[in-house]
Coordinates of C-alpha atoms in Angstrom, one line a residue:
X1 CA 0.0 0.0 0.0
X2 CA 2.8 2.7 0.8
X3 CA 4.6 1.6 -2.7
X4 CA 0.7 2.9 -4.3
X5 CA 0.5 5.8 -2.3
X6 CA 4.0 7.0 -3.3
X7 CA 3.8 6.8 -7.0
X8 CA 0.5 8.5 -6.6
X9 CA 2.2 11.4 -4.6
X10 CA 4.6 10.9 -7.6
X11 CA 1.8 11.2 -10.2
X12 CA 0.8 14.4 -8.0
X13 CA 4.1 16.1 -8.3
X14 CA 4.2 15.1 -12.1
X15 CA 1.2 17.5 -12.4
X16 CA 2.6 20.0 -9.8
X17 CA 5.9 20.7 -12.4
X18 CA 3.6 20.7 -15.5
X19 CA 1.7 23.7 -13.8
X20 CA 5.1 25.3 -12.3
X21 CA 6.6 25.2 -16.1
X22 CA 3.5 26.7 -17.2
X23 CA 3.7 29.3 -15.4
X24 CA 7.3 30.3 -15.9
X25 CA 7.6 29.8 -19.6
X26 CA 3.7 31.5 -20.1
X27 CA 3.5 28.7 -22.6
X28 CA 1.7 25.4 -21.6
X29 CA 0.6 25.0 -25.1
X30 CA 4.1 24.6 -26.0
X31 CA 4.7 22.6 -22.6
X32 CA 1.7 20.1 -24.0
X33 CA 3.1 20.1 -27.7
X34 CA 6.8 18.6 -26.5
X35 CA 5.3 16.2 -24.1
X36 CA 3.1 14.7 -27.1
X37 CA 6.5 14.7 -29.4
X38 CA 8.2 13.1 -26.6
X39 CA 5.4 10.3 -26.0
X40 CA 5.5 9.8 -29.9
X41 CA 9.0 8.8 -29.8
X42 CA 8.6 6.7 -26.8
X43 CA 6.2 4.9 -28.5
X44 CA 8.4 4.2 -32.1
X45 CA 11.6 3.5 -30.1
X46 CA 10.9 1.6 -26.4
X47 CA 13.8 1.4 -24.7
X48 CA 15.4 -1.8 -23.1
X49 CA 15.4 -0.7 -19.5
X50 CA 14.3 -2.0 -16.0
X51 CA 11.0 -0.8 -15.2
X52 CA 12.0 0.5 -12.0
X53 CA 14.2 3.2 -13.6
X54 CA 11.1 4.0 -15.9
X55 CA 10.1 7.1 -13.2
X56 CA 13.6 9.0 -14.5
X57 CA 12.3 9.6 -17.8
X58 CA 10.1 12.4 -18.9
X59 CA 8.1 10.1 -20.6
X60 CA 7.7 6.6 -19.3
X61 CA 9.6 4.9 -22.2
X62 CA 8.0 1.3 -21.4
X63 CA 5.3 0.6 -23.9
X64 CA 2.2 -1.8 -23.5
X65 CA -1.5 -1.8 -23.4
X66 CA -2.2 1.3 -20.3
X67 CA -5.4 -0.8 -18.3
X68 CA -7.1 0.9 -15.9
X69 CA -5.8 -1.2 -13.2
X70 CA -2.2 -0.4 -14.4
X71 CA -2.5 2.9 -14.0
X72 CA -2.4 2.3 -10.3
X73 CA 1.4 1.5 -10.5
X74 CA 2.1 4.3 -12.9
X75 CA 5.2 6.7 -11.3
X76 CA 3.9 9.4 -14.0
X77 CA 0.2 10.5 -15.1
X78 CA -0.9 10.0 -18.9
X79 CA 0.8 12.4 -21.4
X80 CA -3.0 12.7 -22.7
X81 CA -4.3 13.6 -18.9
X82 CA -1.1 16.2 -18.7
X83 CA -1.5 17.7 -22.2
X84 CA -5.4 18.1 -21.2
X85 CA -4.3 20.3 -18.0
X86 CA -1.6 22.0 -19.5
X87 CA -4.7 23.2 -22.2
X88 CA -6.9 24.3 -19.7
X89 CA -3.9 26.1 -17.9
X90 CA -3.4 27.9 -21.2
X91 CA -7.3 29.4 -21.3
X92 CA -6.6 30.7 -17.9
X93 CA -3.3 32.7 -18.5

């Protein structure tokens, strides 16, 4: 239960920098647009690495099918979930 709750505080302070960077660059659109270029290139080149160096990256660079029920014991939120928050950031700046 602690490993859950820590890569959901993880997940949290994914969101946390999105909306810090946001902020400082006055850009989240351009935030959004390099996460989606970086999640593109994950997804054409996967990485051979150990998935429990996967929460370094940016981008997790492991690929496979994202169930709902392995979301639970993801160390970083959906690009698509980020990319939607960094867009409704951008409507409010």
């Amino acid at each position: 239960a602690a490993g859950m709750l820590q890569m959901a505080v993880s997940r949290s302070r994914e969101f946390d920098a999105d909306r810090y960077g946001a902020q400082l660059s006055q850009d989240p659109l351009a935030l959004a647009s390099a996460l989606q270029r970086l999640e593109a290139l994950a997804q054409r080149s996967p990485m051979d690495i150990p998935p429990a160096q996967a929460s370094a990256w940016i981008v997790n660079p492991l690929t496979g099918n994202r169930k709902d029920f392995s979301r639970l014991f993801m160390t970083h939120p959906p690009v698509e979930e980020r990319v939607r928050r960094l867009q409704e950031i951008a409507t409010t700046l």
